[in-house]
CSV table of C-alpha atoms in Angstrom, one decimal:
chain,number,residue,atom,x,y,z
A,1,MET,CA,-180.8,-143.4,101.1
A,2,THR,CA,-182.6,-145.7,103.2
A,3,ILE,CA,-180.8,-146.9,106.2
A,4,SER,CA,-181.7,-150.2,108.2
A,5,ILE,CA,-181.7,-150.4,111.9
A,6,ASN,CA,-182.6,-153.9,111.8
A,7,PRO,CA,-179.7,-156.1,113.2
A,8,ARG,CA,-177.3,-157.6,110.5
A,9,GLY,CA,-178.4,-160.8,108.9
A,10,LEU,CA,-182.1,-160.4,110.1
A,11,PRO,CA,-183.6,-160.2,106.7
A,12,PHE,CA,-182.2,-163.8,105.8
A,13,VAL,CA,-183.5,-165.1,108.8
A,14,ARG,CA,-187.1,-163.4,108.2
A,15,VAL,CA,-187.4,-164.8,104.7
A,16,ALA,CA,-186.7,-168.5,106.4
A,17,ILE,CA,-189.4,-167.7,108.9
A,18,ALA,CA,-192.1,-166.4,106.1
A,19,PHE,CA,-191.0,-169.8,104.1
A,20,ALA,CA,-191.6,-171.6,107.6
A,21,LEU,CA,-194.9,-170.5,108.2
A,22,SER,CA,-195.9,-170.7,104.5
A,23,LYS,CA,-197.5,-174.1,103.6
A,24,GLY,CA,-195.5,-176.2,101.2
A,25,ASP,CA,-192.7,-173.4,100.9
A,26,ASP,CA,-195.2,-171.3,98.9
A,27,PRO,CA,-193.4,-168.3,97.6
A,28,MET,CA,-196.8,-166.3,97.1
A,29,GLU,CA,-197.9,-167.4,100.6
A,30,ALA,CA,-194.8,-166.5,102.2
A,31,ARG,CA,-194.7,-163.2,100.4
A,32,SER,CA,-198.2,-162.3,101.8
A,33,ILE,CA,-196.8,-163.3,105.2
A,34,ALA,CA,-193.8,-161.2,105.0
A,35,SER,CA,-196.2,-158.3,104.0
A,36,ARG,CA,-198.5,-158.5,106.9
A,37,ARG,CA,-195.9,-158.9,109.4
A,38,TRP,CA,-193.2,-156.6,108.3
A,39,GLY,CA,-194.7,-154.2,105.7
A,40,ALA,CA,-194.9,-154.2,101.8
A,41,GLY,CA,-191.6,-153.1,100.8
A,42,SER,CA,-189.7,-154.3,103.6
A,43,PRO,CA,-186.6,-156.4,102.7
A,44,PRO,CA,-188.1,-159.9,103.1
A,45,GLU,CA,-191.3,-159.0,100.8
A,46,THR,CA,-189.2,-157.4,98.6
A,47,ILE,CA,-187.1,-160.7,98.2
A,48,LEU,CA,-190.0,-162.9,98.4
A,49,ARG,CA,-191.8,-160.8,95.4
A,50,ALA,CA,-188.9,-161.9,93.1
A,51,ALA,CA,-189.4,-165.7,94.1
A,52,VAL,CA,-193.1,-165.3,93.2
A,53,ALA,CA,-192.3,-163.7,89.8
A,54,SER,CA,-189.5,-166.3,88.9
A,55,GLY,CA,-192.2,-169.2,90.3
A,56,THR,CA,-189.3,-170.5,92.6
A,57,TYR,CA,-187.5,-169.6,95.9
A,58,ALA,CA,-184.3,-171.1,94.7
A,59,ASP,CA,-183.5,-168.0,92.6
A,60,MET,CA,-184.7,-164.9,94.5
A,61,GLY,CA,-182.3,-162.3,92.7
A,62,SER,CA,-180.0,-159.5,94.2
A,63,ASP,CA,-181.8,-158.7,97.0
A,64,PHE,CA,-181.9,-162.3,98.4
A,65,ALA,CA,-177.9,-162.3,97.4
A,66,VAL,CA,-177.5,-159.3,99.5
A,67,ALA,CA,-179.3,-160.5,102.5
A,68,ALA,CA,-177.6,-164.0,102.4
A,69,THR,CA,-174.2,-162.3,102.1
A,70,ALA,CA,-175.1,-160.0,105.4
A,71,PHE,CA,-176.2,-163.4,107.0
A,72,PHE,CA,-173.0,-165.2,106.1
A,73,GLU,CA,-170.7,-162.5,106.6
A,74,LEU,CA,-171.9,-163.3,110.4
A,75,VAL,CA,-171.1,-166.7,110.0
A,76,ALA,CA,-167.4,-165.8,108.7
A,77,GLN,CA,-167.0,-163.6,111.7
A,78,MET,CA,-167.9,-166.6,114.2
A,79,SER,CA,-166.2,-169.6,112.3
A,80,VAL,CA,-162.3,-170.1,112.1
A,81,VAL,CA,-162.4,-170.3,108.1
A,82,GLY,CA,-163.8,-166.5,108.1
A,83,ARG,CA,-161.6,-165.2,111.1
A,84,MET,CA,-158.2,-166.2,109.3
A,85,ALA,CA,-157.1,-163.3,107.4
A,86,GLY,CA,-154.7,-163.8,104.6
A,87,LEU,CA,-156.6,-167.0,103.6
A,88,ARG,CA,-156.3,-167.5,100.0
A,89,ARG,CA,-160.1,-166.6,98.7
A,90,VAL,CA,-160.8,-168.2,95.0
A,91,PRO,CA,-163.8,-168.7,93.3
A,92,LEU,CA,-165.5,-172.2,93.0
A,93,ARG,CA,-165.4,-174.4,89.9
A,94,THR,CA,-162.3,-172.4,88.6
A,95,ARG,CA,-158.7,-173.8,88.2
A,96,LEU,CA,-156.2,-172.7,90.5
A,97,LEU,CA,-152.6,-173.4,90.9
A,98,SER,CA,-150.8,-174.5,94.2
A,99,VAL,CA,-146.6,-174.3,94.5
A,100,VAL,CA,-145.3,-177.6,94.8
A,101,SER,CA,-142.0,-176.0,94.6
A,102,GLY,CA,-141.3,-172.3,93.8
A,103,SER,CA,-138.7,-170.2,91.8
A,104,THR,CA,-135.4,-169.0,93.3
A,105,ALA,CA,-133.7,-165.8,93.2
A,106,TYR,CA,-130.0,-165.4,93.1
A,107,TRP,CA,-127.3,-162.6,93.6
A,108,VAL,CA,-125.4,-162.6,90.1
A,109,GLY,CA,-122.1,-160.9,89.5
A,110,GLU,CA,-121.6,-158.3,86.4
A,111,GLY,CA,-121.7,-159.9,83.2
A,112,LYS,CA,-122.6,-163.5,84.9
A,113,ALA,CA,-125.1,-165.7,83.8
A,114,LYS,CA,-128.2,-165.6,85.6
A,115,PRO,CA,-129.6,-168.9,87.2
A,116,VAL,CA,-133.0,-170.0,85.9
A,117,THR,CA,-135.0,-172.5,88.3
A,118,ARG,CA,-138.1,-173.9,87.2
A,119,ALA,CA,-141.5,-173.5,89.6
A,120,VAL,CA,-143.5,-176.6,89.8
A,121,TYR,CA,-147.3,-176.0,90.0
A,122,ALA,CA,-150.2,-178.3,90.7
A,123,SER,CA,-153.8,-177.7,89.0
A,124,ASP,CA,-156.8,-178.1,90.8
A,125,SER,CA,-160.3,-176.5,91.4
A,126,LEU,CA,-162.6,-176.1,94.6
A,127,ALA,CA,-165.9,-177.8,93.8
A,128,PRO,CA,-169.3,-176.2,95.1
A,129,LEU,CA,-169.7,-178.5,98.0
A,130,LYS,CA,-172.6,-177.6,100.5
A,131,VAL,CA,-172.6,-176.9,104.4
A,132,ALA,CA,-176.2,-177.0,105.4
A,133,GLY,CA,-177.3,-175.8,108.9
A,134,LEU,CA,-180.6,-177.3,110.2
A,135,THR,CA,-182.5,-175.1,113.0
A,136,VAL,CA,-185.6,-176.8,114.5
A,137,ALA,CA,-188.4,-173.8,115.7
A,138,THR,CA,-191.6,-174.5,117.2
A,139,ILE,CA,-194.4,-172.6,115.2
A,140,GLU,CA,-195.3,-170.9,118.3
A,141,LEU,CA,-191.5,-169.2,118.3
A,142,LEU,CA,-192.0,-168.6,114.6
A,143,GLU,CA,-195.3,-166.7,115.2
A,144,SER,CA,-193.9,-164.3,117.6
A,145,PRO,CA,-193.9,-160.7,116.5
A,146,ASP,CA,-191.2,-160.2,119.3
A,147,LEU,CA,-187.7,-159.1,117.9
A,148,ALA,CA,-186.3,-161.4,120.6
A,149,ALA,CA,-187.8,-164.3,119.1
A,150,GLU,CA,-186.4,-163.6,115.7
A,151,MET,CA,-182.9,-163.2,117.0
A,152,THR,CA,-183.1,-166.4,118.9
A,153,ILE,CA,-183.6,-168.0,115.6
A,154,ARG,CA,-180.9,-166.2,114.0
A,155,ALA,CA,-178.7,-167.2,116.8
A,156,ASP,CA,-179.4,-170.9,116.5
A,157,MET,CA,-179.1,-170.6,112.6
A,158,LEU,CA,-175.7,-169.1,112.9
A,159,ARG,CA,-174.5,-171.5,115.5
A,160,ALA,CA,-175.7,-174.6,113.5
A,161,ILE,CA,-173.8,-173.4,110.6
A,162,VAL,CA,-170.6,-172.2,112.1
A,163,GLU,CA,-170.1,-175.7,114.2
A,164,ALA,CA,-170.7,-177.5,111.0
A,165,ILE,CA,-168.0,-175.6,108.9
A,166,ASP,CA,-165.5,-175.4,112.0
A,167,VAL,CA,-165.8,-179.2,112.8
A,168,ALA,CA,-165.4,-180.0,109.1
A,169,PHE,CA,-162.5,-177.4,108.9
A,170,LEU,CA,-160.5,-178.7,111.9
A,171,ASP,CA,-161.3,-182.2,112.9
A,172,PRO,CA,-157.8,-184.6,111.9
A,173,ALA,CA,-160.5,-187.4,111.7
A,174,ASN,CA,-162.3,-185.9,108.9
A,175,ALA,CA,-161.1,-187.1,105.8
A,176,GLY,CA,-163.8,-185.8,103.6
A,177,VAL,CA,-166.5,-187.5,101.4
A,178,ALA,CA,-166.1,-187.3,97.3
A,179,ASP,CA,-168.7,-184.8,96.0
A,180,VAL,CA,-170.1,-184.4,99.5
A,181,SER,CA,-167.7,-182.4,102.3
A,182,PRO,CA,-163.9,-181.5,102.0
A,183,ALA,CA,-161.5,-182.8,104.0
A,184,SER,CA,-160.3,-180.9,107.1
A,185,ILE,CA,-156.8,-179.2,106.9
A,186,THR,CA,-155.8,-181.5,109.7
A,187,ASN,CA,-156.3,-184.5,108.0
A,188,GLY,CA,-153.7,-186.9,107.4
A,189,ILE,CA,-151.0,-184.5,109.2
A,190,VAL,CA,-148.8,-186.6,111.4
A,191,PRO,CA,-149.3,-185.2,115.0
A,192,ILE,CA,-147.0,-184.2,117.6
A,193,ALA,CA,-148.0,-186.2,121.1
A,194,ALA,CA,-148.1,-183.6,123.9
A,195,SER,CA,-146.0,-183.6,126.9
A,196,ALA,CA,-146.8,-182.1,130.0
A,197,ASP,CA,-144.8,-179.1,128.9
A,198,ALA,CA,-146.5,-176.7,127.2
A,199,GLY,CA,-143.4,-174.4,126.2
A,200,ALA,CA,-141.5,-177.4,124.8
A,201,ASP,CA,-144.7,-178.6,123.0
A,202,LEU,CA,-145.0,-175.1,121.3
A,203,ALA,CA,-141.5,-175.1,120.2
A,204,ALA,CA,-141.6,-178.6,118.7
A,205,LEU,CA,-144.9,-177.3,116.7
A,206,VAL,CA,-143.2,-174.5,115.3
A,207,ALA,CA,-140.1,-176.6,114.5
A,208,ALA,CA,-142.3,-178.7,112.5
A,209,PHE,CA,-144.0,-176.3,110.6
A,210,GLU,CA,-143.3,-175.5,107.1
A,211,GLY,CA,-145.6,-172.8,106.3
A,212,ASN,CA,-144.9,-169.2,106.7
A,213,LEU,CA,-145.1,-167.6,110.7
A,214,ASP,CA,-145.8,-164.3,109.2
A,215,SER,CA,-149.5,-165.3,108.0
A,216,ALA,CA,-149.7,-168.2,110.3
A,217,TYR,CA,-152.8,-168.9,113.1
A,218,LEU,CA,-152.9,-171.1,116.2
A,219,ILE,CA,-156.2,-172.6,116.5
A,220,THR,CA,-157.2,-174.3,119.7
A,221,THR,CA,-160.3,-174.7,122.1
A,222,PRO,CA,-161.5,-172.1,124.4
A,223,THR,CA,-160.6,-174.5,127.3
A,224,LEU,CA,-157.2,-175.1,126.0
A,225,GLY,CA,-156.6,-171.3,125.4
A,226,ALA,CA,-157.3,-170.7,129.2
A,227,SER,CA,-155.2,-173.2,130.3
A,228,LEU,CA,-152.2,-171.9,128.1
A,229,SER,CA,-152.6,-168.6,129.9
A,230,SER,CA,-149.7,-167.9,132.6
A,231,ALA,CA,-147.3,-165.4,133.6
A,232,ASP,CA,-145.1,-166.3,130.9
A,233,ARG,CA,-148.0,-166.2,128.5
A,234,PRO,CA,-150.3,-163.7,129.5
A,235,ASN,CA,-151.9,-162.6,126.2
A,236,VAL,CA,-153.8,-165.6,125.7
A,237,GLY,CA,-157.0,-167.1,126.7
A,238,ALA,CA,-160.4,-168.6,126.3
A,239,ARG,CA,-161.1,-166.2,123.4
A,240,GLY,CA,-157.6,-166.3,122.0
A,241,GLY,CA,-155.2,-163.5,121.9
A,242,GLU,CA,-151.7,-164.0,120.6
A,243,LEU,CA,-148.9,-166.7,121.6
A,244,LEU,CA,-145.4,-166.8,120.4
A,245,GLY,CA,-146.4,-163.4,118.8
A,246,ILE,CA,-148.7,-165.9,116.4
A,247,PRO,CA,-152.4,-164.5,116.6
A,248,VAL,CA,-154.7,-167.5,118.2
A,249,LEU,CA,-158.2,-168.3,117.5
A,250,THR,CA,-160.4,-170.4,119.8
A,251,SER,CA,-163.4,-172.3,118.7
A,252,ARG,CA,-165.6,-174.9,120.6
A,253,SER,CA,-165.6,-176.8,117.6
A,254,ALA,CA,-161.9,-177.6,117.7
A,255,PRO,CA,-160.8,-180.9,118.5
A,256,ALA,CA,-160.0,-181.3,122.0
A,257,GLY,CA,-156.6,-181.3,123.1
A,258,ALA,CA,-155.5,-180.0,119.8
A,259,ILE,CA,-153.4,-177.0,119.1
A,260,ILE,CA,-153.0,-176.3,115.2
A,261,LEU,CA,-150.8,-174.0,113.6
A,262,ALA,CA,-151.9,-173.3,110.0
A,263,ASP,CA,-150.4,-170.7,107.5
A,264,ALA,CA,-153.6,-169.0,106.0
A,265,ALA,CA,-151.9,-168.0,102.9
A,266,GLY,CA,-150.9,-172.0,102.3
A,267,LEU,CA,-154.9,-172.5,102.3
A,268,ALA,CA,-157.8,-171.9,99.6
A,269,ALA,CA,-161.3,-171.5,100.1
A,270,GLY,CA,-164.1,-170.5,98.2
A,271,GLU,CA,-167.6,-169.6,98.8
A,272,GLY,CA,-170.8,-169.6,96.6
A,273,GLU,CA,-174.3,-169.5,96.2
A,274,ALA,CA,-177.0,-169.7,99.4
A,275,GLU,CA,-180.5,-171.2,100.0
A,276,ILE,CA,-183.1,-171.5,102.6
A,277,ARG,CA,-185.3,-174.8,102.4
A,278,THR,CA,-188.1,-175.5,105.2
A,279,SER,CA,-190.2,-178.5,106.0
A,280,ARG,CA,-193.2,-179.3,108.7
A,281,ALA,CA,-193.5,-182.9,107.6
A,282,ALA,CA,-190.1,-184.5,108.2
A,283,THR,CA,-188.9,-186.8,110.9
A,284,ILE,CA,-185.6,-185.2,112.4
A,285,GLU,CA,-182.8,-187.5,114.2
A,286,MET,CA,-181.6,-185.4,116.9
A,287,LEU,CA,-177.7,-186.9,117.6
A,288,ASP,CA,-175.6,-185.0,120.0
A,289,ALA,CA,-172.8,-183.0,117.4
A,290,ALA,CA,-170.2,-184.9,119.2
A,291,LEU,CA,-171.3,-188.0,118.2
A,292,VAL,CA,-172.1,-187.2,114.3
A,293,GLY,CA,-170.4,-189.5,112.3
A,294,ASP,CA,-168.7,-191.5,115.0
A,295,ALA,CA,-170.2,-195.2,114.0
A,296,THR,CA,-168.2,-196.7,117.0
A,297,THR,CA,-170.0,-195.0,119.8
A,298,GLY,CA,-173.5,-197.0,119.1
A,299,ALA,CA,-175.6,-194.1,120.0
A,300,ALA,CA,-179.2,-194.3,119.1
A,301,ALA,CA,-180.6,-191.2,117.4
A,302,GLU,CA,-183.7,-189.9,118.6
A,303,THR,CA,-186.2,-189.3,116.2
A,304,VAL,CA,-188.7,-186.2,116.6
A,305,SER,CA,-191.7,-185.8,114.2
A,306,LEU,CA,-191.8,-182.0,113.3
A,307,TYR,CA,-195.9,-182.4,112.7
A,308,GLN,CA,-196.4,-184.1,116.2
A,309,THR,CA,-194.2,-181.6,118.2
A,310,ASN,CA,-195.7,-178.6,115.9
A,311,SER,CA,-192.3,-177.6,114.8
A,312,VAL,CA,-190.8,-176.4,111.5
A,313,ALA,CA,-187.2,-177.1,110.3
A,314,ILE,CA,-185.0,-174.4,108.7
A,315,LEU,CA,-182.2,-175.8,106.4
A,316,SER,CA,-180.0,-172.8,105.4
A,317,GLU,CA,-177.4,-174.0,103.1
A,318,ARG,CA,-174.3,-172.4,101.4
A,319,ALA,CA,-171.4,-173.9,98.9
A,320,ILE,CA,-168.3,-173.7,100.5
A,321,ASN,CA,-164.8,-176.0,100.0
A,322,TRP,CA,-161.3,-175.8,100.9
A,323,GLN,CA,-157.8,-177.1,100.9
A,324,VAL,CA,-154.5,-177.1,101.7
A,325,ALA,CA,-152.8,-175.4,98.7
A,326,ARG,CA,-149.3,-175.5,99.8
A,327,PRO,CA,-148.0,-178.6,101.5
A,328,GLY,CA,-146.5,-178.2,105.0
A,329,SER,CA,-148.9,-175.3,105.6
A,330,VAL,CA,-150.2,-177.0,108.9
A,331,ALA,CA,-148.7,-178.7,111.9
A,332,LEU,CA,-150.8,-180.3,114.6
A,333,ILE,CA,-150.1,-181.2,118.4
A,334,THR,CA,-152.7,-183.8,119.9
A,335,GLY,CA,-153.8,-184.9,123.5
A,336,ALA,CA,-152.8,-181.7,125.0
A,337,ALA,CA,-154.0,-181.2,128.7
A,338,TYR,CA,-152.0,-178.3,130.8
């Protein structure tokens, strides 16, 4: 049995590096680069061998699927979607049922008729929408044989995708775009305006919540998580914890001043195939993440030529989608500043 001592997700990153250093995303040249740099029979060389056989890198076989799964498992560990245990995991493109009103059980006396209630379901499916993380690296960094350089690229690829997922998942302003991106779980929720009393606000949040507290999470920013910590609330902080007996997740991409209460069992999410693409010839618009999609700021994007800066753009994509499967599974506080 072969045991890898490489950090998790690194084969996926190395495949991206090999493609980035090849000219025109050439699988043959990328395989040659991988063989020279990491050795014949190494995970990236084996993955790229399949790409050469198929003539395309879009379908690189089971070894690539394993490498992509390992990388996106790291994304899951960092993103709010991935950290919500109990989330209803469903396959994409598959019809699923969400409960509008459920069945009811009754106590029945001996010889008495047993009441029957009719459950009401809604039918839907999750389309394979794509989230893409764009990382720009210099040729010098990509060519460096130092493991620290590869880990830097890995960290940036992870950060880009995690931020894209968390912003889309949590931002109340995200109404989604048909066939492009899903709406956030908070979109359309009537929020509770925060007061100066965190305890009263949390009580109002729980009172407005129609989901199951047994499978619920509180989600907020690290800053707000830290400000909620007190003598009365010692188990919560910048890295999450527990509040009112409910697990707390923190994310830098959560909306500022927001506290979200979400029932994981009332949400459905699905993930699909992954892909890597690279380019040396593109011109990239560098726009602050906080301004993306905000046309009201008037902020001008800075354009950077990859050719002129001797850089390569690495685009890592994965099909993912989600929806609120059970009405009332999310409640929201906005404007909190305790």
